PDB file of C-alpha atoms in Angstrom:
ATOM      1  CA  MET H  29     -19.345  25.375  62.801  1.00  0.00           C
ATOM      2  CA  PHE H  30     -17.149  22.543  61.896  1.00  0.00           C
ATOM      3  CA  LYS H  31     -20.121  20.622  60.618  1.00  0.00           C
ATOM      4  CA  ARG H  32     -21.093  23.591  58.436  1.00  0.00           C
ATOM      5  CA  TYR H  33     -17.534  23.863  57.181  1.00  0.00           C
ATOM      6  CA  ASP H  34     -17.454  20.161  56.478  1.00  0.00           C
ATOM      7  CA  ALA H  35     -20.767  20.388  54.685  1.00  0.00           C
ATOM      8  CA  VAL H  36     -19.575  23.341  52.603  1.00  0.00           C
ATOM      9  CA  SER H  37     -16.306  21.558  51.882  1.00  0.00           C
ATOM     10  CA  ALA H  38     -18.165  18.458  50.858  1.00  0.00           C
ATOM     11  CA  LEU H  39     -20.434  20.505  48.611  1.00  0.00           C
ATOM     12  CA  TRP H  40     -17.440  22.304  47.116  1.00  0.00           C
ATOM     13  CA  ARG H  41     -15.664  19.012  46.503  1.00  0.00           C
ATOM     14  CA  THR H  42     -18.781  17.558  44.937  1.00  0.00           C
ATOM     15  CA  SER H  43     -19.140  20.600  42.673  1.00  0.00           C
ATOM     16  CA  LEU H  44     -15.470  20.402  41.760  1.00  0.00           C
ATOM     17  CA  LEU H  45     -15.755  16.722  40.967  1.00  0.00           C
ATOM     18  CA  ARG H  46     -18.810  17.416  38.859  1.00  0.00           C
ATOM     19  CA  ALA H  47     -17.013  20.229  37.059  1.00  0.00           C
ATOM     20  CA  ASN H  48     -13.987  18.049  36.432  1.00  0.00           C
ATOM     21  CA  ALA H  49     -16.232  15.224  35.272  1.00  0.00           C
ATOM     22  CA  SER H  50     -18.047  17.643  33.000  1.00  0.00           C
ATOM     23  CA  ARG H  51     -14.763  18.875  31.528  1.00  0.00           C
ATOM     24  CA  SER H  52     -13.574  15.283  31.137  1.00  0.00           C
ATOM     25  CA  MET H  53     -16.802  14.402  29.349  1.00  0.00           C
ATOM     26  CA  SER H  54     -16.410  17.462  27.141  1.00  0.00           C
ATOM     27  CA  TRP H  55     -12.877  16.465  26.184  1.00  0.00           C
ATOM     28  CA  LEU H  56     -13.997  12.864  25.687  1.00  0.00           C
ATOM     29  CA  PHE H  57     -16.822  14.062  23.447  1.00  0.00           C
ATOM     30  CA  TYR H  58     -14.388  16.254  21.484  1.00  0.00           C
ATOM     31  CA  ILE H  59     -11.923  13.385  21.042  1.00  0.00           C
ATOM     32  CA  LEU H  60     -14.665  10.997  19.983  1.00  0.00           C
ATOM     33  CA  ALA H  61     -16.153  13.550  17.598  1.00  0.00           C
ATOM     34  CA  ALA H  62     -12.740  14.244  16.075  1.00  0.00           C
ATOM     35  CA  ALA H  63     -12.076  10.526  15.707  1.00  0.00           C
ATOM     36  CA  LEU H  64     -15.457   9.952  14.075  1.00  0.00           C
ATOM     37  CA  LEU H  65     -14.900  12.880  11.721  1.00  0.00           C
ATOM     38  CA  GLN H  66     -11.485  11.562  10.754  1.00  0.00           C
ATOM     39  CA  LEU H  67     -12.954   8.102  10.239  1.00  0.00           C
ATOM     40  CA  GLY H  68     -15.711   9.595   8.098  1.00  0.00           C
ATOM     41  CA  LEU H  69     -13.239  11.550   5.984  1.00  0.00           C
ATOM     42  CA  SER H  70     -11.010   8.501   5.638  1.00  0.00           C
ATOM     43  CA  THR H  71     -13.954   6.326   4.636  1.00  0.00           C
ATOM     44  CA  THR H  72     -15.185   8.947   2.166  1.00  0.00           C
ATOM     45  CA  GLY H  73     -11.697   9.229   0.672  1.00  0.00           C
ATOM     46  CA  SER H  74     -11.368   5.458   0.433  1.00  0.00           C
ATOM     47  CA  VAL H  75     -14.753   5.104  -1.252  1.00  0.00           C
ATOM     48  CA  ALA H  76     -13.955   7.898  -3.726  1.00  0.00           C
ATOM     49  CA  GLU H  77     -10.564   6.363  -4.518  1.00  0.00           C
ATOM     50  CA  GLU H  78     -12.147   2.924  -4.929  1.00  0.00           C
ATOM     51  CA  ASN H  79     -14.829   4.332  -7.232  1.00  0.00           C
ATOM     52  CA  THR H  80     -12.182   6.083  -9.342  1.00  0.00           C
ATOM     53  CA  THR H  81     -10.129   2.892  -9.609  1.00  0.00           C
ATOM     54  CA  THR H  82     -13.203   0.913 -10.624  1.00  0.00           C
ATOM     55  CA  ALA H  83     -14.128   3.505 -13.272  1.00  0.00           C
ATOM     56  CA  ILE H  84     -10.629   3.369 -14.770  1.00  0.00           C
ATOM     57  CA  GLU H  85     -10.605  -0.430 -14.824  1.00  0.00           C
ATOM     58  CA  ASP H  86     -14.040  -0.451 -16.473  1.00  0.00           C
ATOM     59  CA  PHE H  87     -12.762   1.966 -19.105  1.00  0.00           C
ATOM     60  CA  ILE H  88      -9.701  -0.183 -19.801  1.00  0.00           C
ATOM     61  CA  SER H  89     -11.690  -3.420 -20.072  1.00  0.00           C
ATOM     62  CA  THR H  90     -14.105  -1.697 -22.465  1.00  0.00           C
ATOM     63  CA  TYR H  91     -11.446  -0.766 -25.035  1.00  0.00           C
ATOM     64  CA  ASP H  92      -8.385  -2.974 -24.589  1.00  0.00           C
ATOM     65  CA  CYS H  93      -9.407  -5.817 -26.965  1.00  0.00           C
ATOM     66  CA  MET H  94      -8.873  -4.015 -30.267  1.00  0.00           C
ATOM     67  CA  LEU H  95      -5.672  -2.414 -29.045  1.00  0.00           C
ATOM     68  CA  VAL H  96      -4.227  -5.765 -27.907  1.00  0.00           C
ATOM     69  CA  GLU H  97      -5.062  -7.316 -31.295  1.00  0.00           C
ATOM     70  CA  ASN H  98      -3.360  -4.452 -33.126  1.00  0.00           C
ATOM     71  CA  LEU H  99      -0.263  -4.808 -30.965  1.00  0.00           C
ATOM     72  CA  LYS H 100      -0.090  -8.520 -31.814  1.00  0.00           C
ATOM     73  CA  THR H 101      -0.533  -7.833 -35.534  1.00  0.00           C
ATOM     74  CA  ILE H 102       2.199  -5.197 -35.633  1.00  0.00           C
ATOM     75  CA  SER H 103       4.567  -7.382 -33.604  1.00  0.00           C
ATOM     76  CA  GLU H 104       4.131 -10.529 -35.687  1.00  0.00           C
ATOM     77  CA  HIS H 105       4.094  -9.145 -39.237  1.00  0.00           C
ATOM     78  CA  GLY H 106       6.492  -7.290 -41.499  1.00  0.00           C
ATOM     79  CA  ASP H 107      10.204  -6.798 -41.111  1.00  0.00           C
ATOM     80  CA  ARG H 108      10.901  -6.994 -37.386  1.00  0.00           C
ATOM     81  CA  GLY H 109      14.320  -5.455 -38.002  1.00  0.00           C
ATOM     82  CA  SER H 110      12.726  -2.221 -39.246  1.00  0.00           C
ATOM     83  CA  SER H 111      10.562   0.273 -37.357  1.00  0.00           C
ATOM     84  CA  ARG H 112       8.903   1.554 -40.528  1.00  0.00           C
ATOM     85  CA  ASP H 113       5.102   1.632 -40.043  1.00  0.00           C
ATOM     86  CA  ARG H 114       5.481  -0.416 -36.852  1.00  0.00           C
ATOM     87  CA  PHE H 115       3.602   2.050 -34.697  1.00  0.00           C
ATOM     88  CA  PHE H 116       0.144   2.902 -33.464  1.00  0.00           C
ATOM     89  CA  VAL H 117      -1.562   6.060 -32.206  1.00  0.00           C
ATOM     90  CA  VAL H 118      -4.602   6.257 -29.934  1.00  0.00           C
ATOM     91  CA  ASP H 119      -6.293   9.663 -29.869  1.00  0.00           C
ATOM     92  CA  PHE H 120      -9.653  11.421 -29.909  1.00  0.00           C
ATOM     93  CA  GLN H 121     -11.614  11.270 -33.148  1.00  0.00           C
ATOM     94  CA  GLU H 122     -12.142  15.013 -33.012  1.00  0.00           C
ATOM     95  CA  PRO H 123      -8.933  16.896 -33.852  1.00  0.00           C
ATOM     96  CA  SER H 124      -6.983  17.385 -30.659  1.00  0.00           C
ATOM     97  CA  GLN H 125      -3.550  17.057 -29.156  1.00  0.00           C
ATOM     98  CA  ARG H 126      -4.669  14.302 -26.776  1.00  0.00           C
ATOM     99  CA  PHE H 127      -2.918  11.094 -27.792  1.00  0.00           C
ATOM    100  CA  VAL H 128      -0.558   8.278 -26.872  1.00  0.00           C
ATOM    101  CA  GLN H 129       1.629   6.731 -29.576  1.00  0.00           C
ATOM    102  CA  CYS H 130       4.070   3.814 -29.490  1.00  0.00           C
ATOM    103  CA  LEU H 131       6.748   2.586 -31.911  1.00  0.00           C
ATOM    104  CA  PHE H 132       8.246  -0.923 -31.972  1.00  0.00           C
ATOM    105  CA  PHE H 133      12.028  -1.095 -32.105  1.00  0.00           C
ATOM    106  CA  GLU H 134      14.939  -3.498 -31.431  1.00  0.00           C
ATOM    107  CA  PHE H 135      13.348  -6.312 -33.455  1.00  0.00           C
ATOM    108  CA  ALA H 136       9.953  -5.658 -31.864  1.00  0.00           C
ATOM    109  CA  THR H 137      11.229  -6.444 -28.379  1.00  0.00           C
ATOM    110  CA  LYS H 138      10.674  -2.899 -27.109  1.00  0.00           C
ATOM    111  CA  LEU H 139       8.265  -0.009 -27.471  1.00  0.00           C
ATOM    112  CA  LEU H 140       9.033   3.687 -27.418  1.00  0.00           C
ATOM    113  CA  CYS H 141       5.820   5.330 -26.203  1.00  0.00           C
ATOM    114  CA  GLU H 142       5.008   9.024 -26.183  1.00  0.00           C
ATOM    115  CA  ALA H 143       2.207  10.911 -24.455  1.00  0.00           C
ATOM    116  CA  SER H 144       1.296  14.273 -25.897  1.00  0.00           C
ATOM    117  CA  SER H 145       2.735  17.367 -24.262  1.00  0.00           C
ATOM    118  CA  GLY H 146       0.675  19.637 -26.521  1.00  0.00           C
ATOM    119  CA  ARG H 147       3.823  21.408 -27.686  1.00  0.00           C
ATOM    120  CA  TYR H 148       3.438  20.377 -31.315  1.00  0.00           C
ATOM    121  CA  GLY H 149      -0.096  21.724 -31.541  1.00  0.00           C
ATOM    122  CA  PRO H 150      -1.705  25.171 -31.417  1.00  0.00           C
ATOM    123  CA  ALA H 151      -0.258  27.798 -29.107  1.00  0.00           C
ATOM    124  CA  PRO H 152      -1.836  27.951 -25.633  1.00  0.00           C
ATOM    125  CA  SER H 153      -3.905  30.990 -26.614  1.00  0.00           C
ATOM    126  CA  GLU H 154      -5.301  29.323 -29.745  1.00  0.00           C
ATOM    127  CA  GLU H 155      -8.354  27.121 -30.178  1.00  0.00           C
ATOM    128  CA  GLY H 156      -7.724  23.410 -29.683  1.00  0.00           C
ATOM    129  CA  ALA H 157      -4.566  23.922 -27.634  1.00  0.00           C
ATOM    130  CA  LEU H 158      -3.614  21.353 -25.030  1.00  0.00           C
ATOM    131  CA  VAL H 159      -2.188  22.858 -21.849  1.00  0.00           C
ATOM    132  CA  LEU H 160      -1.309  20.258 -19.227  1.00  0.00           C
ATOM    133  CA  SER H 161      -1.754  21.167 -15.583  1.00  0.00           C
ATOM    134  CA  GLN H 162       0.797  20.333 -12.893  1.00  0.00           C
ATOM    135  CA  GLU H 163      -1.510  17.492 -11.842  1.00  0.00           C
ATOM    136  CA  ASP H 164      -1.539  16.155 -15.417  1.00  0.00           C
ATOM    137  CA  GLU H 165       2.254  16.220 -15.593  1.00  0.00           C
ATOM    138  CA  ALA H 166       2.510  14.537 -12.192  1.00  0.00           C
ATOM    139  CA  ALA H 167       0.101  11.849 -13.394  1.00  0.00           C
ATOM    140  CA  LEU H 168       2.205  11.250 -16.514  1.00  0.00           C
ATOM    141  CA  LYS H 169       5.321  10.836 -14.392  1.00  0.00           C
ATOM    142  CA  SER H 170       3.493   8.440 -12.064  1.00  0.00           C
ATOM    143  CA  LEU H 171       2.572   6.385 -15.144  1.00  0.00           C
ATOM    144  CA  GLY H 172       6.250   6.047 -16.024  1.00  0.00           C
ATOM    145  CA  PHE H 173       6.668   8.826 -18.590  1.00  0.00           C
ATOM    146  CA  GLU H 174       9.756  11.016 -18.473  1.00  0.00           C
ATOM    147  CA  ALA H 175       9.436  14.789 -18.617  1.00  0.00           C
ATOM    148  CA  PRO H 176       9.887  16.206 -22.131  1.00  0.00           C
ATOM    149  CA  TYR H 177      13.062  17.926 -23.221  1.00  0.00           C
ATOM    150  CA  GLN H 178      12.449  21.279 -24.948  1.00  0.00           C
ATOM    151  CA  VAL H 179       9.531  20.646 -27.343  1.00  0.00           C
ATOM    152  CA  ALA H 180       9.364  16.854 -27.059  1.00  0.00           C
ATOM    153  CA  ASN H 181       6.495  14.752 -25.764  1.00  0.00           C
ATOM    154  CA  PHE H 182       6.556  12.762 -22.540  1.00  0.00           C
ATOM    155  CA  ARG H 183       8.181   9.407 -23.264  1.00  0.00           C
ATOM    156  CA  GLN H 184       9.104   6.023 -21.886  1.00  0.00           C
ATOM    157  CA  GLU H 185      10.642   2.799 -23.172  1.00  0.00           C
ATOM    158  CA  ILE H 186       8.910  -0.499 -22.461  1.00  0.00           C
ATOM    159  CA  ALA H 187      10.573  -3.911 -22.665  1.00  0.00           C
ATOM    160  CA  LEU H 188       7.890  -6.286 -23.915  1.00  0.00           C
ATOM    161  CA  GLY H 189       9.197  -9.483 -22.356  1.00  0.00           C
ATOM    162  CA  HIS H 190       8.770 -13.074 -23.516  1.00  0.00           C
ATOM    163  CA  PRO H 191       6.004 -13.578 -24.337  1.00  0.00           C
ATOM    164  CA  PRO H 192       5.145  -9.899 -24.777  1.00  0.00           C
ATOM    165  CA  ASN H 193       2.492  -8.610 -22.382  1.00  0.00           C
ATOM    166  CA  PHE H 194       0.371  -6.594 -24.799  1.00  0.00           C
ATOM    167  CA  ARG H 195      -2.544  -6.358 -22.372  1.00  0.00           C
ATOM    168  CA  GLU H 196      -0.340  -4.469 -19.933  1.00  0.00           C
ATOM    169  CA  VAL H 197       0.703  -2.065 -22.704  1.00  0.00           C
ATOM    170  CA  ALA H 198      -2.910  -1.515 -23.702  1.00  0.00           C
ATOM    171  CA  ALA H 199      -3.811  -0.825 -20.073  1.00  0.00           C
ATOM    172  CA  LEU H 200      -1.050   1.790 -19.807  1.00  0.00           C
ATOM    173  CA  VAL H 201      -2.174   3.557 -22.993  1.00  0.00           C
ATOM    174  CA  LEU H 202      -5.832   3.591 -21.970  1.00  0.00           C
ATOM    175  CA  ARG H 203      -5.074   4.583 -18.377  1.00  0.00           C
ATOM    176  CA  THR H 204      -3.107   7.553 -19.715  1.00  0.00           C
ATOM    177  CA  MET H 205      -5.962   8.543 -22.015  1.00  0.00           C
ATOM    178  CA  TYR H 206      -8.386   8.387 -19.064  1.00  0.00           C
ATOM    179  CA  VAL H 207      -6.341  10.013 -16.310  1.00  0.00           C
ATOM    180  CA  VAL H 208      -4.468  12.688 -18.270  1.00  0.00           C
ATOM    181  CA  TYR H 209      -6.587  13.470 -21.325  1.00  0.00           C
ATOM    182  CA  GLY H 210     -10.076  12.897 -19.932  1.00  0.00           C
ATOM    183  CA  ALA H 211     -11.256  10.044 -22.162  1.00  0.00           C
ATOM    184  CA  ARG H 212     -14.291   8.168 -20.860  1.00  0.00           C
ATOM    185  CA  ILE H 213     -16.526   5.320 -21.969  1.00  0.00           C
ATOM    186  CA  ASP H 214     -18.421   6.582 -25.032  1.00  0.00           C
ATOM    187  CA  THR H 215     -15.705   9.163 -25.810  1.00  0.00           C
ATOM    188  CA  PRO H 216     -15.114   8.772 -29.585  1.00  0.00           C
ATOM    189  CA  MET H 217     -11.497   7.594 -29.906  1.00  0.00           C
ATOM    190  CA  SER H 218      -9.538   6.402 -32.893  1.00  0.00           C
ATOM    191  CA  ILE H 219      -6.553   4.216 -33.635  1.00  0.00           C
ATOM    192  CA  THR H 220      -3.979   4.645 -36.386  1.00  0.00           C
ATOM    193  CA  ALA H 221      -1.890   1.545 -37.093  1.00  0.00           C
ATOM    194  CA  PRO H 222      -0.672   1.279 -40.709  1.00  0.00           C
ATOM    195  CA  MET H 223       0.541  -2.307 -40.394  1.00  0.00           C
ATOM    196  CA  ALA H 224      -2.862  -3.358 -39.035  1.00  0.00           C
ATOM    197  CA  GLY H 225      -4.673  -1.480 -41.829  1.00  0.00           C
ATOM    198  CA  HIS H 226      -6.071   1.303 -39.656  1.00  0.00           C
ATOM    199  CA  GLU H 227      -5.942   5.005 -40.466  1.00  0.00           C
ATOM    200  CA  HIS H 228      -7.778   7.009 -37.829  1.00  0.00           C
ATOM    201  CA  ALA H 229     -10.272   4.156 -37.451  1.00  0.00           C
ATOM    202  CA  PRO H 230     -12.755   4.103 -34.547  1.00  0.00           C
ATOM    203  CA  LEU H 231     -11.398   2.380 -31.449  1.00  0.00           C
ATOM    204  CA  LEU H 232     -14.178  -0.121 -30.891  1.00  0.00           C
ATOM    205  CA  SER H 233     -15.341  -1.431 -27.544  1.00  0.00           C
ATOM    206  CA  CYS H 234     -14.886  -5.073 -26.597  1.00  0.00           C
ATOM    207  CA  LEU H 235     -18.672  -5.391 -26.367  1.00  0.00           C
ATOM    208  CA  PRO H 236     -21.313  -3.219 -28.039  1.00  0.00           C
ATOM    209  CA  LEU H 237     -22.049  -0.169 -25.901  1.00  0.00           C
ATOM    210  CA  SER H 238     -25.716   0.207 -25.012  1.00  0.00           C
TER     211      SER H 238
END
């Protein structure tokens, strides 16, 4: 009797141990699966973010040459004490409200830059209207632009430094065009810069696009 009881007890303990081991393995599998899923999501997110960053940098390096040259021309010529005609605008060639414009001031040591809010263009219900999403506005703020007051555009002041870092300015303008207004490589863009002799002229790539 005692032997039978001991045998049953041993069997019960073995079954219990197996059950506990099974549950432990199940939890271990769940934890590992969750960790692998999280790792996969993290890796996917990192790859997507890296691809986006690379695409933006490629876009900037494609178009920054002409913009840098125009910035130098405007800075070095004319009456540095006056802001008259000392500006440039980068926009789409097709009529739209998607643009960034900058004006030299304080003897060409600073720039006042504006990014379009769409509030000077057609009403939201009309054709060609620009209506920024919350994500667009958040992106503009992350790029250093201040929220508009009433009907103004987004704006920021940039101290150019000595020597002025025009490549950094060009990168900001092009990054804004890419992130907020959807410009891409091969998107027809134009530049207006009276002091550099440009009036809605094509913004050319640094190298011929194939």
